[in-house]
PDB file of C-alpha atoms in Angstrom:
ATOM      1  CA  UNK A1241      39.981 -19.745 -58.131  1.00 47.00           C
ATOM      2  CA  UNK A1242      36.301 -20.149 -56.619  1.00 56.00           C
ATOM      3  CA  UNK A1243      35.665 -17.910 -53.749  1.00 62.00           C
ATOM      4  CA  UNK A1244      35.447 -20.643 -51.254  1.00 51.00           C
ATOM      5  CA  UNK A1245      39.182 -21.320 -51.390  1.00 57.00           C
ATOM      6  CA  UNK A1246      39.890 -17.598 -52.081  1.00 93.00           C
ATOM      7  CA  UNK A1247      40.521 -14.823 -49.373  1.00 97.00           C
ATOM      8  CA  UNK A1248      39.126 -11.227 -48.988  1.00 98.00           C
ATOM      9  CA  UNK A1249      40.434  -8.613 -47.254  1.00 98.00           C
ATOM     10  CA  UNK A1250      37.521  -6.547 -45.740  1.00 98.00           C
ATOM     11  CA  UNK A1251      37.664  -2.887 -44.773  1.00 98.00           C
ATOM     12  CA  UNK A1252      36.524  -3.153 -40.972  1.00 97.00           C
ATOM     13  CA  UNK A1253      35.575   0.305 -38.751  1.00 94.00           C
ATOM     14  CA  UNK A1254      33.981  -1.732 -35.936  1.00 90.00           C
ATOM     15  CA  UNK A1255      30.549  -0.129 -37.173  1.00 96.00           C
ATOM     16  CA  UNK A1256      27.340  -2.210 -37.739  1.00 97.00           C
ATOM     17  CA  UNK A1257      27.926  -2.510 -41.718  1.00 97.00           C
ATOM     18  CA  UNK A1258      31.581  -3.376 -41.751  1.00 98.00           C
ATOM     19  CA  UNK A1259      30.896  -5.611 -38.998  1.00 98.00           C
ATOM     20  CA  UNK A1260      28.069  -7.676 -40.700  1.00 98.00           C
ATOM     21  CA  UNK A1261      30.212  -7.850 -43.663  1.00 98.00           C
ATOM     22  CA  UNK A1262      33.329  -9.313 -42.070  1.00 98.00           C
ATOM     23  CA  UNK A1263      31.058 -12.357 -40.684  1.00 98.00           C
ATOM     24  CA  UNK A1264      29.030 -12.822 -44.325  1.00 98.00           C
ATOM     25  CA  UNK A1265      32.481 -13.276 -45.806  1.00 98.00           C
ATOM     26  CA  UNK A1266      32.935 -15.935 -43.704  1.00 97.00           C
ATOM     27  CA  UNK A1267      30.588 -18.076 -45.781  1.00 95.00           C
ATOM     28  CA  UNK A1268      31.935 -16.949 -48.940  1.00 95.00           C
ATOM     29  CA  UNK A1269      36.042 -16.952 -48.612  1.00 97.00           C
ATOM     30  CA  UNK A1270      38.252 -19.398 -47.311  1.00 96.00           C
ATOM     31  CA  UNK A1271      40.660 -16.640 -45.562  1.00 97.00           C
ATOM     32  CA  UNK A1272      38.936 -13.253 -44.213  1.00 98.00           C
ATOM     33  CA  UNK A1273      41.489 -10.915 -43.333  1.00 98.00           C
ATOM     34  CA  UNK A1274      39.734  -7.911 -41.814  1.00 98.00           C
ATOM     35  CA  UNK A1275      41.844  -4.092 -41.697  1.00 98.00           C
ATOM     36  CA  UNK A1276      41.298  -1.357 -40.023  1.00 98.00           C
ATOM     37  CA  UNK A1277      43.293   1.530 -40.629  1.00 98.00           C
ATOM     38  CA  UNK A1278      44.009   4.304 -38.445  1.00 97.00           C
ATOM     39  CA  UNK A1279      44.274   7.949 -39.645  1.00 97.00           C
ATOM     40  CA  UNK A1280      44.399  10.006 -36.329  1.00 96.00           C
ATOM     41  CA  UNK A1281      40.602  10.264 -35.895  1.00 97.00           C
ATOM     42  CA  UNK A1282      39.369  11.227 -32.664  1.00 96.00           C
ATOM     43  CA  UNK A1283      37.154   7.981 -32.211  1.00 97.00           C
ATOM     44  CA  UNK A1284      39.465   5.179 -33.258  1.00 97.00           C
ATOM     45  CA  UNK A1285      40.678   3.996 -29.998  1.00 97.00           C
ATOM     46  CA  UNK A1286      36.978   3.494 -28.799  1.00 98.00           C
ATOM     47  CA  UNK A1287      36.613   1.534 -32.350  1.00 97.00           C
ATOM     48  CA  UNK A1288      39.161  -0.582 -32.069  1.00 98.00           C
ATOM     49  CA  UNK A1289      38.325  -1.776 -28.528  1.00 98.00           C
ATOM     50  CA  UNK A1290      35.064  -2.660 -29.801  1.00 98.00           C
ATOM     51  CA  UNK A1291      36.074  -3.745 -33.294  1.00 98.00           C
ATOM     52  CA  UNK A1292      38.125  -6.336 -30.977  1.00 98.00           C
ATOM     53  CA  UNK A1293      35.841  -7.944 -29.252  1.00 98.00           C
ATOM     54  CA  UNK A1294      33.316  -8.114 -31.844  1.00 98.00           C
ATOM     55  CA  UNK A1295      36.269  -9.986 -33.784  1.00 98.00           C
ATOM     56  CA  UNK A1296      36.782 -12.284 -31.166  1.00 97.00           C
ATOM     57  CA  UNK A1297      33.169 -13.410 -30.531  1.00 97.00           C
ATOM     58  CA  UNK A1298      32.931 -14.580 -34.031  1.00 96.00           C
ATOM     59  CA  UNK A1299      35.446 -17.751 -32.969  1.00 90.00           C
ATOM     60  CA  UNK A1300      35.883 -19.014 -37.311  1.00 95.00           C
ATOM     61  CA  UNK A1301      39.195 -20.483 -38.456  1.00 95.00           C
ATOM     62  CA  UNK A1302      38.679 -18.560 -41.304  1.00 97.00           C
ATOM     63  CA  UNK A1303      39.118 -15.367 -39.815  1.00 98.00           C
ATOM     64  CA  UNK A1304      42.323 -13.933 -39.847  1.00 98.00           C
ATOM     65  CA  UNK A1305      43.677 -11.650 -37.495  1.00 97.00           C
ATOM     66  CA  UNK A1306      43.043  -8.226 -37.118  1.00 98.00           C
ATOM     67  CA  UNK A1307      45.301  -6.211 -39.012  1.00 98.00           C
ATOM     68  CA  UNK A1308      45.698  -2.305 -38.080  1.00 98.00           C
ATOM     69  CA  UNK A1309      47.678  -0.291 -40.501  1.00 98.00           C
ATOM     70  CA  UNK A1310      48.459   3.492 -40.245  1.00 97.00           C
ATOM     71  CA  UNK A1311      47.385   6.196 -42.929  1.00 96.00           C
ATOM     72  CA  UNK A1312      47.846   9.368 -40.959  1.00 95.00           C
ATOM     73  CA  UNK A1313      45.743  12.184 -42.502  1.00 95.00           C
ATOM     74  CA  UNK A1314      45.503  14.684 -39.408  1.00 93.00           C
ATOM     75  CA  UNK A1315      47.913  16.686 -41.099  1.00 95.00           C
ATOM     76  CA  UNK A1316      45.883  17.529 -44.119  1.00 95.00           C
ATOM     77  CA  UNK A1317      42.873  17.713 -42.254  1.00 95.00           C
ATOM     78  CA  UNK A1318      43.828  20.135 -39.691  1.00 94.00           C
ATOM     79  CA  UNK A1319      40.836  21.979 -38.043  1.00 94.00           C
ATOM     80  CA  UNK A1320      38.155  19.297 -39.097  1.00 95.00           C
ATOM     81  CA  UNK A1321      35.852  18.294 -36.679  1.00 95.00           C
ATOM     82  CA  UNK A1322      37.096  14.423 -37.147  1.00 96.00           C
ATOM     83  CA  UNK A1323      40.590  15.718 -35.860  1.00 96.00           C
ATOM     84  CA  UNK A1324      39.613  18.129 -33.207  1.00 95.00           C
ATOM     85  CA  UNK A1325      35.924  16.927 -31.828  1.00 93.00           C
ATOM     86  CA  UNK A1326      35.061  20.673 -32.564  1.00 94.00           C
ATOM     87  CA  UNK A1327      31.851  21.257 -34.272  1.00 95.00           C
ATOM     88  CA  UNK A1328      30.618  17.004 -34.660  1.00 96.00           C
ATOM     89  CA  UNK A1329      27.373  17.079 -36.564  1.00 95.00           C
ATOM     90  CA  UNK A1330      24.317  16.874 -34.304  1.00 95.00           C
ATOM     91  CA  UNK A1331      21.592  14.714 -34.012  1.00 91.00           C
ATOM     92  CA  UNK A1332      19.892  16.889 -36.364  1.00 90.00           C
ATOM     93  CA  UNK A1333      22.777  16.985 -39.350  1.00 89.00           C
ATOM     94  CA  UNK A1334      22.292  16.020 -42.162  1.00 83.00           C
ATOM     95  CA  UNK A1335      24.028  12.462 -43.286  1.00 75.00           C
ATOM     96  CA  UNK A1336      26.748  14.154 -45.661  1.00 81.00           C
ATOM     97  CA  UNK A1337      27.519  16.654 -42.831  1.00 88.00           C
ATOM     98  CA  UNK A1338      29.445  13.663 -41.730  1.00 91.00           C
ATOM     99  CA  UNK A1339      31.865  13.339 -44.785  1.00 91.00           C
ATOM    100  CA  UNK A1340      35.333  12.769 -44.702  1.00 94.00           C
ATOM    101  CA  UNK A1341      37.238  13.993 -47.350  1.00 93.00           C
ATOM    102  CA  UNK A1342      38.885  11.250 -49.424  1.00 95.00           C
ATOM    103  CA  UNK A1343      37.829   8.626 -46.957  1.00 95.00           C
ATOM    104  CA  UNK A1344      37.673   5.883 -49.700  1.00 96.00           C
ATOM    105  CA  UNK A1345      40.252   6.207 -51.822  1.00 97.00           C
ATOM    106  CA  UNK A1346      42.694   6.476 -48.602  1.00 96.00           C
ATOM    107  CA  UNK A1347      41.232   3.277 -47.356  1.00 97.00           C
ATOM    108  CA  UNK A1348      41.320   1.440 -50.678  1.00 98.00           C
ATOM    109  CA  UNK A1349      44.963   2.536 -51.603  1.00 98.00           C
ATOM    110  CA  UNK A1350      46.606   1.458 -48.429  1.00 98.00           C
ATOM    111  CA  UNK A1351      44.536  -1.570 -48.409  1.00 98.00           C
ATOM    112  CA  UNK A1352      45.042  -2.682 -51.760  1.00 98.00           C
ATOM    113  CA  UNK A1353      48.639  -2.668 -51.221  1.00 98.00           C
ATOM    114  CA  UNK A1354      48.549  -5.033 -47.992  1.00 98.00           C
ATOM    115  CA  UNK A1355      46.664  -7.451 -50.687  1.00 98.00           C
ATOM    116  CA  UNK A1356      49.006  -6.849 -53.560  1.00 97.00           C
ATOM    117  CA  UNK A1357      51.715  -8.134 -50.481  1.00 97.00           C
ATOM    118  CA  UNK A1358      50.049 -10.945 -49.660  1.00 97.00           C
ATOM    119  CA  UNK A1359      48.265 -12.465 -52.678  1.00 96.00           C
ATOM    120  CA  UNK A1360      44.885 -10.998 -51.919  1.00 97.00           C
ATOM    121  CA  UNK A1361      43.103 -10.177 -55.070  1.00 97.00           C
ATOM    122  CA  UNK A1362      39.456  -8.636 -53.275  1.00 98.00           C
ATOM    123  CA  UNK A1363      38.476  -5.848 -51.461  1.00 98.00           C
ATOM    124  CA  UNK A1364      35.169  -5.854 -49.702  1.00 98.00           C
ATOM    125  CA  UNK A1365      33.803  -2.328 -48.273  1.00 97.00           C
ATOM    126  CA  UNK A1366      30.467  -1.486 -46.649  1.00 96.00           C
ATOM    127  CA  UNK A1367      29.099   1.163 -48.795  1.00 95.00           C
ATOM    128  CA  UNK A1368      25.012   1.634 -48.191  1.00 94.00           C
ATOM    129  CA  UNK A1369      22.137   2.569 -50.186  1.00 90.00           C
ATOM    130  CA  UNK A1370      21.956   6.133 -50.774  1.00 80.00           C
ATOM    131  CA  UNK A1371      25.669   7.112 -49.794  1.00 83.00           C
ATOM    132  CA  UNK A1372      25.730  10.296 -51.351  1.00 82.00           C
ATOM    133  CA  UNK A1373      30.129  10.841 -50.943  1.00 91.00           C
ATOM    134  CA  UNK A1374      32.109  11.087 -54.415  1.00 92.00           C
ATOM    135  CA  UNK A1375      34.210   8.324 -53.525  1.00 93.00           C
ATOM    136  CA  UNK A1376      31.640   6.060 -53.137  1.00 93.00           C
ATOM    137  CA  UNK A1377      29.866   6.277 -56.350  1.00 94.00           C
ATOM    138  CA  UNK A1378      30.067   2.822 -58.749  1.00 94.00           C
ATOM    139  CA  UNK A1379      31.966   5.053 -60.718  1.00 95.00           C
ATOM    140  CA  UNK A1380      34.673   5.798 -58.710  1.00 95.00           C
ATOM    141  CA  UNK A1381      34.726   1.955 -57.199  1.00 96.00           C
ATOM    142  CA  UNK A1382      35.099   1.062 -60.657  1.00 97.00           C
ATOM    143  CA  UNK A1383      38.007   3.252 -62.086  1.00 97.00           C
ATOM    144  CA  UNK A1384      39.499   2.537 -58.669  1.00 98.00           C
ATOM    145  CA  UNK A1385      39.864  -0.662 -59.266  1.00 98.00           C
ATOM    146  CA  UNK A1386      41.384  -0.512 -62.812  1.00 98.00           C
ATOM    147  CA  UNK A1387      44.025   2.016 -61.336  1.00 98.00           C
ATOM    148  CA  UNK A1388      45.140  -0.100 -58.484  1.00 98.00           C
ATOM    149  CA  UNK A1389      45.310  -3.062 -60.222  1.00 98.00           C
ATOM    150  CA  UNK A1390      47.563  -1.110 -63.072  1.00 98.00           C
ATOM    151  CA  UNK A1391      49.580   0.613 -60.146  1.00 98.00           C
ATOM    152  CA  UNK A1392      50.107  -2.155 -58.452  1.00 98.00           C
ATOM    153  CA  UNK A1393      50.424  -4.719 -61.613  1.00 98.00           C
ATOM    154  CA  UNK A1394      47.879  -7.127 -59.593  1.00 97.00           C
ATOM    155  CA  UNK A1395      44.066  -7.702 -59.729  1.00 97.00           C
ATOM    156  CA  UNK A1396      42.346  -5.979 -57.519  1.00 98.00           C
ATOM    157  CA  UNK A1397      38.387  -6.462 -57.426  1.00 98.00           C
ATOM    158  CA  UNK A1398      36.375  -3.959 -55.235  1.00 98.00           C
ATOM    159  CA  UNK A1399      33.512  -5.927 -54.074  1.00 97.00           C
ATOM    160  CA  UNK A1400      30.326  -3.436 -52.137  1.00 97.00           C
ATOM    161  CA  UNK A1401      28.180  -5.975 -51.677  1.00 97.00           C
ATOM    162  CA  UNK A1402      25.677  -3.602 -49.465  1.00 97.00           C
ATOM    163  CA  UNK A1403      25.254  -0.821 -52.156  1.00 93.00           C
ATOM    164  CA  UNK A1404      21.649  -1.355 -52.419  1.00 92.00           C
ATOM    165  CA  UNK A1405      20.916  -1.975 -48.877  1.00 96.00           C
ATOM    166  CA  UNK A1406      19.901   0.117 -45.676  1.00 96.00           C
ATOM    167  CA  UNK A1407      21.287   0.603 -42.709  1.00 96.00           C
ATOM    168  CA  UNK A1408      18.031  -1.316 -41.380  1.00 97.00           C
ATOM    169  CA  UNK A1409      18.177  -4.092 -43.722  1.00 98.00           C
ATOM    170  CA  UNK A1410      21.567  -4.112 -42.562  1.00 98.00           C
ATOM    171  CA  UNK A1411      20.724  -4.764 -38.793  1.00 98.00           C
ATOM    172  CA  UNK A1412      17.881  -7.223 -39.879  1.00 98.00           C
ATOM    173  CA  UNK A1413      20.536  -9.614 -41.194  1.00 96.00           C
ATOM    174  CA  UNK A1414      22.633  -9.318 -39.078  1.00 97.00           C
ATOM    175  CA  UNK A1415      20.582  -9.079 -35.746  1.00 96.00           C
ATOM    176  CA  UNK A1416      21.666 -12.591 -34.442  1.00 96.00           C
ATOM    177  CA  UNK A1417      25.329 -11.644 -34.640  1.00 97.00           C
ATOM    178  CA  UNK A1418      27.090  -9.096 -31.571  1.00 98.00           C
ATOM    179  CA  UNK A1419      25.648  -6.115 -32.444  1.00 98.00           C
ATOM    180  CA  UNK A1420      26.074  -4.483 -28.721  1.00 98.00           C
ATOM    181  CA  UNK A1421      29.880  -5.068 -29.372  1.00 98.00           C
ATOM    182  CA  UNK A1422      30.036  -2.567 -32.807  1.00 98.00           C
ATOM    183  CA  UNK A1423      30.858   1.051 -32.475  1.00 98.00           C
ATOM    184  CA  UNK A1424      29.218   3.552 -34.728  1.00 96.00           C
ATOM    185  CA  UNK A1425      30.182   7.086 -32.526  1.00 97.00           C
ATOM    186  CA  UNK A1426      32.089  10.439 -33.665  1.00 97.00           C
ATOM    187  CA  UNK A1427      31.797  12.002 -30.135  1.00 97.00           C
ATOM    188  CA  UNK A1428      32.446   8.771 -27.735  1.00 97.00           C
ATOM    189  CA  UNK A1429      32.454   9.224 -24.046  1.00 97.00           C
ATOM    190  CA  UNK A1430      34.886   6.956 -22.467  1.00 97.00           C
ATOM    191  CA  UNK A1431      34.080   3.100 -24.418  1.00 97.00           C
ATOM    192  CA  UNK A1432      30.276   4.536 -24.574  1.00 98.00           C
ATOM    193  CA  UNK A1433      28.524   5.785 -27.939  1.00 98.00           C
ATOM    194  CA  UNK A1434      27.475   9.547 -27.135  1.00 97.00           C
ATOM    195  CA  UNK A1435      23.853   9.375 -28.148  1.00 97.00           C
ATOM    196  CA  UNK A1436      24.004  12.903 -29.450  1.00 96.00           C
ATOM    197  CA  UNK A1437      25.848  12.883 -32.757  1.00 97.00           C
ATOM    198  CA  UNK A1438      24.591  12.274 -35.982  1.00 96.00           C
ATOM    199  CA  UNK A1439      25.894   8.855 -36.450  1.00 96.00           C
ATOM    200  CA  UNK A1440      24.815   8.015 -32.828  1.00 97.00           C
ATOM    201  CA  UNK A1441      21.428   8.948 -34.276  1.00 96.00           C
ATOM    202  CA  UNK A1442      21.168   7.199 -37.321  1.00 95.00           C
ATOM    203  CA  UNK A1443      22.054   4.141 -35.391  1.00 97.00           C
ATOM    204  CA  UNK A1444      19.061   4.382 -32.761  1.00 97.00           C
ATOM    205  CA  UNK A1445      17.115   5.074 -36.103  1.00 96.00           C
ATOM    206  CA  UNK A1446      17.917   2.103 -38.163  1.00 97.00           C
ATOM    207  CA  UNK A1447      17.444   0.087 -35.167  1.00 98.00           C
ATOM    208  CA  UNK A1448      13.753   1.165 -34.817  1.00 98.00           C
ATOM    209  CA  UNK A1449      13.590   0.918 -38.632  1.00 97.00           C
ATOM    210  CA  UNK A1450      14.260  -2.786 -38.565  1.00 98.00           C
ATOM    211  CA  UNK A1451      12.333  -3.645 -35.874  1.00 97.00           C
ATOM    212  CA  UNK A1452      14.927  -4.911 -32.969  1.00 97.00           C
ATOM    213  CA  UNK A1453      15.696  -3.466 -29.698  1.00 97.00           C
ATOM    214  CA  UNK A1454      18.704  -1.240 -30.226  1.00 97.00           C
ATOM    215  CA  UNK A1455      21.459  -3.267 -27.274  1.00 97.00           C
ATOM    216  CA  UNK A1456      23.299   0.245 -27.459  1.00 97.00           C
ATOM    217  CA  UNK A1457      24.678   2.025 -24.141  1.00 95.00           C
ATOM    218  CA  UNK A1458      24.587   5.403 -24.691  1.00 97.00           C
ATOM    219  CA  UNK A1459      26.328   8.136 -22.089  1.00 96.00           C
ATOM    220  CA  UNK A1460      22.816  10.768 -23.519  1.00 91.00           C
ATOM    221  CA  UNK A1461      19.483   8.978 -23.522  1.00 77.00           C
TER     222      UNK A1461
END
């Protein structure tokens, strides 16, 4: 099967990479089926009114629906600071101060099911240049993919099409697509990115880095 007449099923957060990646698989699949999956985060009801609309400008036949499955992993979690909006990295952090434990491998598993349901033999996930998280190594994407397939006793293919790309690059090929409508926040005010958190940051940075006027409302300038 060629991928034009295939379908994907594409890991969406509403953020500027998963975003970008849901509308090049439009080109590429015959059926895009983008998934978000909510875990009890503090932010995911701002992402999902974004993710949304961003969906919905896009207007392809191709795209699918949004599906929104639940993986809840507050209880585990407990005290983190992506449960309680205690303690959310700073401007200043450092990029893994923003790790979620097991992030990945949550995602994947709950999503590769949905495709082993429906068919759906490819994953596609927005994982950047430099992402320095365990479960986002080519090693781990690899022997991911051999275990769900064997669990599951159907193909699955993890596709990261981005791994050797910046955030920048990112924005740069994707600048003529709705970028005001995608949601990169940890510490949202109301529908509004905070412009003080670390992702909030790196988002007004790769912006600048790419050269295109950042269409962002943030509640801190």
């Amino acid at each position: 099967m060629t991928e034009s007449s295939a379908a994907v099923c594409v890991l969406t957060s509403g953020g500027v990479d998963s975003a970008v990646l849901a509308a090049e698989m439009l080109s590429r699949y015959a059926r895009v089926f983008p998934v978000y999956i909510r875990s009890g985060l503090r932010w995911e009801e701002v992402e999902l009114h974004w993710l949304r609309q961003f969906l919905d400008r896009l207007r392809d036949g191709r795209l699918r629906p949004l599906t929104v499955l639940t993986l809840p992993i507050e209880d585990v979690y407990e005290q983190h600071w992506s449960v309680t909006g205690e303690g959310v990295p700073g401007a200043e952090a450092a990029w893994d101060s923003v790790y979620l434990p097991g992030r990945n491998i949550l995602l994947l598993s709950k999503a590769a099911i949905f495709c082993a349901l429906r068919d759906i033999s490819t994953i596609a996930l927005a994982v950047l240049e430099g992402n320095p998280f365990p479960d986002a190594t080519p090693l781990f994407l690899s022997a991911m993919e051999r275990t769900l397939s064997h669990g599951l006793a159907h193909r699955i293919t993890i596709l990261a099409p981005y791994r050797g790309l910046s955030k920048s690059e990112i924005i740069a090929r994707g600048h003529h697509l709705p970028l005001e409508l995608t949601f990169s926040c940890i510490a949202p005010v109301g529908l509004r990115h905070c412009g003080q958190c670390s992702k909030c940051a790196e988002r007004r940075h790769a912006f600048a880095q790419a050269g295109i006027a950042d269409p962002t409302v943030y509640a801190h300038s």
